[in-house]
């Protein structure tokens, strides 16, 4: 064998040895703990989701319900969690602006919709904030035909739903990171 083949073989053996040393260190994030301490799924089930404070029958009230329902599904897998250990308070603002306008009519043909959310995780035992954060989602949508009000409203509602799902996913990821790291 040549010297180059011995070097390659030596490197492969070194990589295999390092992989074998660190193989026992890996633990899946959502795995149950063998020592009886609550796993990440159990901790996420303890997050209470109070209703978002927005005026009834408003477009933002519908969004608050959409974000809350998406979070409940992502945290619990259903509509209710376990006994609450924490409370998550969410506040958000929305924005909407034109991206493109038709030069002949002056009406928008593409718009951008955004949700900027602030959240605060409160420990129920001490009633103190243990984590705060912000997240956002900005999605664009096309308006098929400037004079078609129904299609414009439907495109806006679809953009709102996509943005609320993205905000819920971002919050869930931050909560999972917080509970997994323990800080």
PDB file of C-alpha atoms in Angstrom:
ATOM      1  CA  UNK A   1       0.000   0.000   0.000  1.00  0.00           C
ATOM      2  CA  UNK A   2       1.105   3.500  -0.677  1.00  0.00           C
ATOM      3  CA  UNK A   3       1.638   6.181   1.929  1.00  0.00           C
ATOM      4  CA  UNK A   4      -1.424   8.141   0.709  1.00  0.00           C
ATOM      5  CA  UNK A   5      -3.712   5.149   1.326  1.00  0.00           C
ATOM      6  CA  UNK A   6      -2.351   4.744   4.879  1.00  0.00           C
ATOM      7  CA  UNK A   7      -3.060   8.427   5.578  1.00  0.00           C
ATOM      8  CA  UNK A   8      -6.624   8.122   4.315  1.00  0.00           C
ATOM      9  CA  UNK A   9      -7.150   4.941   6.321  1.00  0.00           C
ATOM     10  CA  UNK A  10      -5.705   6.631   9.434  1.00  0.00           C
ATOM     11  CA  UNK A  11      -8.031   9.622   9.009  1.00  0.00           C
ATOM     12  CA  UNK A  12     -11.049   7.378   8.586  1.00  0.00           C
ATOM     13  CA  UNK A  13     -10.120   5.462  11.734  1.00  0.00           C
ATOM     14  CA  UNK A  14      -9.710   8.739  13.662  1.00  0.00           C
ATOM     15  CA  UNK A  15     -13.146   9.960  12.518  1.00  0.00           C
ATOM     16  CA  UNK A  16     -14.722   6.609  13.452  1.00  0.00           C
ATOM     17  CA  UNK A  17     -13.088   6.716  16.900  1.00  0.00           C
ATOM     18  CA  UNK A  18     -14.344  10.264  17.540  1.00  0.00           C
ATOM     19  CA  UNK A  19     -17.840   9.286  16.386  1.00  0.00           C
ATOM     20  CA  UNK A  20     -17.814   6.304  18.745  1.00  0.00           C
ATOM     21  CA  UNK A  21     -16.786   8.533  21.670  1.00  0.00           C
ATOM     22  CA  UNK A  22     -19.635  10.993  21.121  1.00  0.00           C
ATOM     23  CA  UNK A  23     -22.319   8.438  20.196  1.00  0.00           C
ATOM     24  CA  UNK A  24     -23.623   8.190  23.761  1.00  0.00           C
ATOM     25  CA  UNK A  25     -23.973  11.983  24.111  1.00  0.00           C
ATOM     26  CA  UNK A  26     -26.873  12.354  21.733  1.00  0.00           C
ATOM     27  CA  UNK A  27     -30.363  12.495  23.173  1.00  0.00           C
ATOM     28  CA  UNK A  28     -33.379  13.364  21.026  1.00  0.00           C
ATOM     29  CA  UNK A  29     -34.995  16.647  22.036  1.00  0.00           C
ATOM     30  CA  UNK A  30     -38.499  15.224  22.522  1.00  0.00           C
ATOM     31  CA  UNK A  31     -37.396  11.915  24.120  1.00  0.00           C
ATOM     32  CA  UNK A  32     -38.751  10.820  27.490  1.00  0.00           C
ATOM     33  CA  UNK A  33     -36.254  11.019  30.367  1.00  0.00           C
ATOM     34  CA  UNK A  34     -35.253   7.746  31.996  1.00  0.00           C
ATOM     35  CA  UNK A  35     -34.730   9.380  35.407  1.00  0.00           C
ATOM     36  CA  UNK A  36     -38.405  10.356  35.751  1.00  0.00           C
ATOM     37  CA  UNK A  37     -37.968  14.112  35.221  1.00  0.00           C
ATOM     38  CA  UNK A  38     -40.509  15.658  32.865  1.00  0.00           C
ATOM     39  CA  UNK A  39     -39.562  15.600  29.203  1.00  0.00           C
ATOM     40  CA  UNK A  40     -39.901  18.481  26.792  1.00  0.00           C
ATOM     41  CA  UNK A  41     -43.351  17.372  25.619  1.00  0.00           C
ATOM     42  CA  UNK A  42     -44.604  17.385  29.239  1.00  0.00           C
ATOM     43  CA  UNK A  43     -43.174  20.849  29.818  1.00  0.00           C
ATOM     44  CA  UNK A  44     -44.809  22.199  26.660  1.00  0.00           C
ATOM     45  CA  UNK A  45     -48.130  20.669  27.750  1.00  0.00           C
ATOM     46  CA  UNK A  46     -47.947  22.869  30.873  1.00  0.00           C
ATOM     47  CA  UNK A  47     -48.042  26.151  28.921  1.00  0.00           C
ATOM     48  CA  UNK A  48     -51.430  27.838  29.284  1.00  0.00           C
ATOM     49  CA  UNK A  49     -52.595  29.916  26.317  1.00  0.00           C
ATOM     50  CA  UNK A  50     -55.024  32.652  27.432  1.00  0.00           C
ATOM     51  CA  UNK A  51     -57.056  34.404  24.718  1.00  0.00           C
ATOM     52  CA  UNK A  52     -55.279  37.219  22.882  1.00  0.00           C
ATOM     53  CA  UNK A  53     -56.616  40.617  23.941  1.00  0.00           C
ATOM     54  CA  UNK A  54     -58.149  42.124  20.794  1.00  0.00           C
ATOM     55  CA  UNK A  55     -61.567  43.755  20.182  1.00  0.00           C
ATOM     56  CA  UNK A  56     -64.334  41.222  19.501  1.00  0.00           C
ATOM     57  CA  UNK A  57     -65.439  40.716  15.889  1.00  0.00           C
ATOM     58  CA  UNK A  58     -62.342  42.422  14.527  1.00  0.00           C
ATOM     59  CA  UNK A  59     -59.977  41.021  11.936  1.00  0.00           C
ATOM     60  CA  UNK A  60     -57.216  40.955  14.567  1.00  0.00           C
ATOM     61  CA  UNK A  61     -59.436  38.972  16.970  1.00  0.00           C
ATOM     62  CA  UNK A  62     -59.708  36.262  14.285  1.00  0.00           C
ATOM     63  CA  UNK A  63     -55.931  36.324  13.938  1.00  0.00           C
ATOM     64  CA  UNK A  64     -55.498  36.038  17.705  1.00  0.00           C
ATOM     65  CA  UNK A  65     -57.681  32.930  17.687  1.00  0.00           C
ATOM     66  CA  UNK A  66     -55.763  31.530  14.690  1.00  0.00           C
ATOM     67  CA  UNK A  67     -52.378  32.050  16.398  1.00  0.00           C
ATOM     68  CA  UNK A  68     -53.666  30.592  19.674  1.00  0.00           C
ATOM     69  CA  UNK A  69     -55.198  27.537  17.969  1.00  0.00           C
ATOM     70  CA  UNK A  70     -52.049  26.913  15.909  1.00  0.00           C
ATOM     71  CA  UNK A  71     -49.932  27.154  19.064  1.00  0.00           C
ATOM     72  CA  UNK A  72     -52.238  24.794  20.957  1.00  0.00           C
ATOM     73  CA  UNK A  73     -51.932  22.214  18.206  1.00  0.00           C
ATOM     74  CA  UNK A  74     -48.144  22.613  18.002  1.00  0.00           C
ATOM     75  CA  UNK A  75     -47.647  22.466  21.796  1.00  0.00           C
ATOM     76  CA  UNK A  76     -50.247  19.906  22.835  1.00  0.00           C
ATOM     77  CA  UNK A  77     -51.274  18.106  19.669  1.00  0.00           C
ATOM     78  CA  UNK A  78     -54.902  18.903  20.540  1.00  0.00           C
ATOM     79  CA  UNK A  79     -56.960  21.708  22.064  1.00  0.00           C
ATOM     80  CA  UNK A  80     -56.016  21.329  25.721  1.00  0.00           C
ATOM     81  CA  UNK A  81     -52.773  20.797  27.574  1.00  0.00           C
ATOM     82  CA  UNK A  82     -51.913  19.443  30.977  1.00  0.00           C
ATOM     83  CA  UNK A  83     -52.000  21.189  34.343  1.00  0.00           C
ATOM     84  CA  UNK A  84     -50.690  24.718  33.687  1.00  0.00           C
ATOM     85  CA  UNK A  85     -47.244  25.558  35.021  1.00  0.00           C
ATOM     86  CA  UNK A  86     -46.652  28.599  32.796  1.00  0.00           C
ATOM     87  CA  UNK A  87     -48.801  31.200  31.034  1.00  0.00           C
ATOM     88  CA  UNK A  88     -47.969  32.607  27.599  1.00  0.00           C
ATOM     89  CA  UNK A  89     -49.193  36.149  26.918  1.00  0.00           C
ATOM     90  CA  UNK A  90     -49.104  37.189  23.266  1.00  0.00           C
ATOM     91  CA  UNK A  91     -49.511  40.679  21.823  1.00  0.00           C
ATOM     92  CA  UNK A  92     -49.209  41.504  18.149  1.00  0.00           C
ATOM     93  CA  UNK A  93     -49.616  44.211  15.548  1.00  0.00           C
ATOM     94  CA  UNK A  94     -50.328  43.800  11.868  1.00  0.00           C
ATOM     95  CA  UNK A  95     -49.209  45.709   8.809  1.00  0.00           C
ATOM     96  CA  UNK A  96     -50.204  45.713   5.171  1.00  0.00           C
ATOM     97  CA  UNK A  97     -48.687  47.601   2.274  1.00  0.00           C
ATOM     98  CA  UNK A  98     -48.633  47.563  -1.504  1.00  0.00           C
ATOM     99  CA  UNK A  99     -45.741  45.966  -3.320  1.00  0.00           C
ATOM    100  CA  UNK A 100     -46.829  46.583  -6.892  1.00  0.00           C
ATOM    101  CA  UNK A 101     -49.534  48.727  -8.478  1.00  0.00           C
ATOM    102  CA  UNK A 102     -51.080  48.614 -11.916  1.00  0.00           C
ATOM    103  CA  UNK A 103     -49.917  51.681 -13.851  1.00  0.00           C
ATOM    104  CA  UNK A 104     -53.208  51.921 -15.759  1.00  0.00           C
ATOM    105  CA  UNK A 105     -55.630  51.729 -12.827  1.00  0.00           C
ATOM    106  CA  UNK A 106     -53.430  52.736  -9.895  1.00  0.00           C
ATOM    107  CA  UNK A 107     -54.771  49.757  -7.934  1.00  0.00           C
ATOM    108  CA  UNK A 108     -52.466  47.300  -6.150  1.00  0.00           C
ATOM    109  CA  UNK A 109     -51.712  43.956  -7.817  1.00  0.00           C
ATOM    110  CA  UNK A 110     -49.486  42.576  -5.060  1.00  0.00           C
ATOM    111  CA  UNK A 111     -49.420  43.333  -1.348  1.00  0.00           C
ATOM    112  CA  UNK A 112     -47.401  42.347   1.685  1.00  0.00           C
ATOM    113  CA  UNK A 113     -48.997  41.377   4.995  1.00  0.00           C
ATOM    114  CA  UNK A 114     -47.098  41.219   8.270  1.00  0.00           C
ATOM    115  CA  UNK A 115     -47.577  40.172  11.874  1.00  0.00           C
ATOM    116  CA  UNK A 116     -45.148  41.405  14.513  1.00  0.00           C
ATOM    117  CA  UNK A 117     -45.669  39.545  17.799  1.00  0.00           C
ATOM    118  CA  UNK A 118     -44.313  39.931  21.324  1.00  0.00           C
ATOM    119  CA  UNK A 119     -44.686  37.087  23.796  1.00  0.00           C
ATOM    120  CA  UNK A 120     -44.084  36.730  27.506  1.00  0.00           C
ATOM    121  CA  UNK A 121     -43.811  33.395  29.340  1.00  0.00           C
ATOM    122  CA  UNK A 122     -44.874  33.730  32.979  1.00  0.00           C
ATOM    123  CA  UNK A 123     -44.218  31.121  35.672  1.00  0.00           C
ATOM    124  CA  UNK A 124     -47.531  30.442  37.434  1.00  0.00           C
ATOM    125  CA  UNK A 125     -45.864  29.558  40.757  1.00  0.00           C
ATOM    126  CA  UNK A 126     -44.043  32.879  41.138  1.00  0.00           C
ATOM    127  CA  UNK A 127     -46.088  35.003  38.686  1.00  0.00           C
ATOM    128  CA  UNK A 128     -42.780  36.284  37.267  1.00  0.00           C
ATOM    129  CA  UNK A 129     -41.715  36.531  33.664  1.00  0.00           C
ATOM    130  CA  UNK A 130     -39.175  33.839  32.788  1.00  0.00           C
ATOM    131  CA  UNK A 131     -38.826  34.533  29.063  1.00  0.00           C
ATOM    132  CA  UNK A 132     -39.796  37.264  26.631  1.00  0.00           C
ATOM    133  CA  UNK A 133     -39.322  37.437  22.927  1.00  0.00           C
ATOM    134  CA  UNK A 134     -40.438  38.857  19.623  1.00  0.00           C
ATOM    135  CA  UNK A 135     -41.096  37.258  16.292  1.00  0.00           C
ATOM    136  CA  UNK A 136     -42.556  38.267  12.973  1.00  0.00           C
ATOM    137  CA  UNK A 137     -43.887  36.970   9.709  1.00  0.00           C
ATOM    138  CA  UNK A 138     -44.217  38.923   6.486  1.00  0.00           C
ATOM    139  CA  UNK A 139     -45.893  37.220   3.536  1.00  0.00           C
ATOM    140  CA  UNK A 140     -46.802  38.524   0.127  1.00  0.00           C
ATOM    141  CA  UNK A 141     -49.892  37.775  -1.918  1.00  0.00           C
ATOM    142  CA  UNK A 142     -51.150  38.603  -5.377  1.00  0.00           C
ATOM    143  CA  UNK A 143     -54.479  40.198  -6.089  1.00  0.00           C
ATOM    144  CA  UNK A 144     -55.950  38.483  -9.161  1.00  0.00           C
ATOM    145  CA  UNK A 145     -57.818  41.262 -10.897  1.00  0.00           C
ATOM    146  CA  UNK A 146     -57.997  44.632  -9.200  1.00  0.00           C
ATOM    147  CA  UNK A 147     -61.792  44.832  -9.335  1.00  0.00           C
ATOM    148  CA  UNK A 148     -62.492  41.394  -7.850  1.00  0.00           C
ATOM    149  CA  UNK A 149     -63.209  42.189  -4.217  1.00  0.00           C
ATOM    150  CA  UNK A 150     -63.888  38.596  -3.169  1.00  0.00           C
ATOM    151  CA  UNK A 151     -60.626  37.262  -4.575  1.00  0.00           C
ATOM    152  CA  UNK A 152     -58.726  40.141  -2.966  1.00  0.00           C
ATOM    153  CA  UNK A 153     -60.316  39.392   0.433  1.00  0.00           C
ATOM    154  CA  UNK A 154     -59.655  35.669   0.039  1.00  0.00           C
ATOM    155  CA  UNK A 155     -55.996  36.315  -0.859  1.00  0.00           C
ATOM    156  CA  UNK A 156     -55.642  38.573   2.197  1.00  0.00           C
ATOM    157  CA  UNK A 157     -57.215  35.969   4.467  1.00  0.00           C
ATOM    158  CA  UNK A 158     -54.893  33.282   3.109  1.00  0.00           C
ATOM    159  CA  UNK A 159     -51.911  35.575   3.784  1.00  0.00           C
ATOM    160  CA  UNK A 160     -53.170  36.165   7.347  1.00  0.00           C
ATOM    161  CA  UNK A 161     -53.479  32.408   7.916  1.00  0.00           C
ATOM    162  CA  UNK A 162     -49.989  31.716   6.559  1.00  0.00           C
ATOM    163  CA  UNK A 163     -48.485  34.495   8.689  1.00  0.00           C
ATOM    164  CA  UNK A 164     -50.268  33.303  11.851  1.00  0.00           C
ATOM    165  CA  UNK A 165     -49.032  29.728  11.305  1.00  0.00           C
ATOM    166  CA  UNK A 166     -45.473  30.996  10.898  1.00  0.00           C
ATOM    167  CA  UNK A 167     -45.674  33.135  14.042  1.00  0.00           C
ATOM    168  CA  UNK A 168     -47.027  30.149  16.007  1.00  0.00           C
ATOM    169  CA  UNK A 169     -44.198  27.924  14.735  1.00  0.00           C
ATOM    170  CA  UNK A 170     -41.586  30.534  15.701  1.00  0.00           C
ATOM    171  CA  UNK A 171     -43.013  30.875  19.222  1.00  0.00           C
ATOM    172  CA  UNK A 172     -43.209  27.086  19.659  1.00  0.00           C
ATOM    173  CA  UNK A 173     -39.564  26.736  18.606  1.00  0.00           C
ATOM    174  CA  UNK A 174     -38.481  29.402  21.096  1.00  0.00           C
ATOM    175  CA  UNK A 175     -40.481  27.766  23.899  1.00  0.00           C
ATOM    176  CA  UNK A 176     -39.013  24.342  23.110  1.00  0.00           C
ATOM    177  CA  UNK A 177     -35.512  25.823  23.150  1.00  0.00           C
ATOM    178  CA  UNK A 178     -36.195  27.547  26.484  1.00  0.00           C
ATOM    179  CA  UNK A 179     -37.577  24.415  28.173  1.00  0.00           C
ATOM    180  CA  UNK A 180     -34.915  22.132  26.697  1.00  0.00           C
ATOM    181  CA  UNK A 181     -32.000  24.300  27.800  1.00  0.00           C
ATOM    182  CA  UNK A 182     -33.604  25.027  31.159  1.00  0.00           C
ATOM    183  CA  UNK A 183     -32.704  28.706  31.004  1.00  0.00           C
TER     184      UNK A 183
END
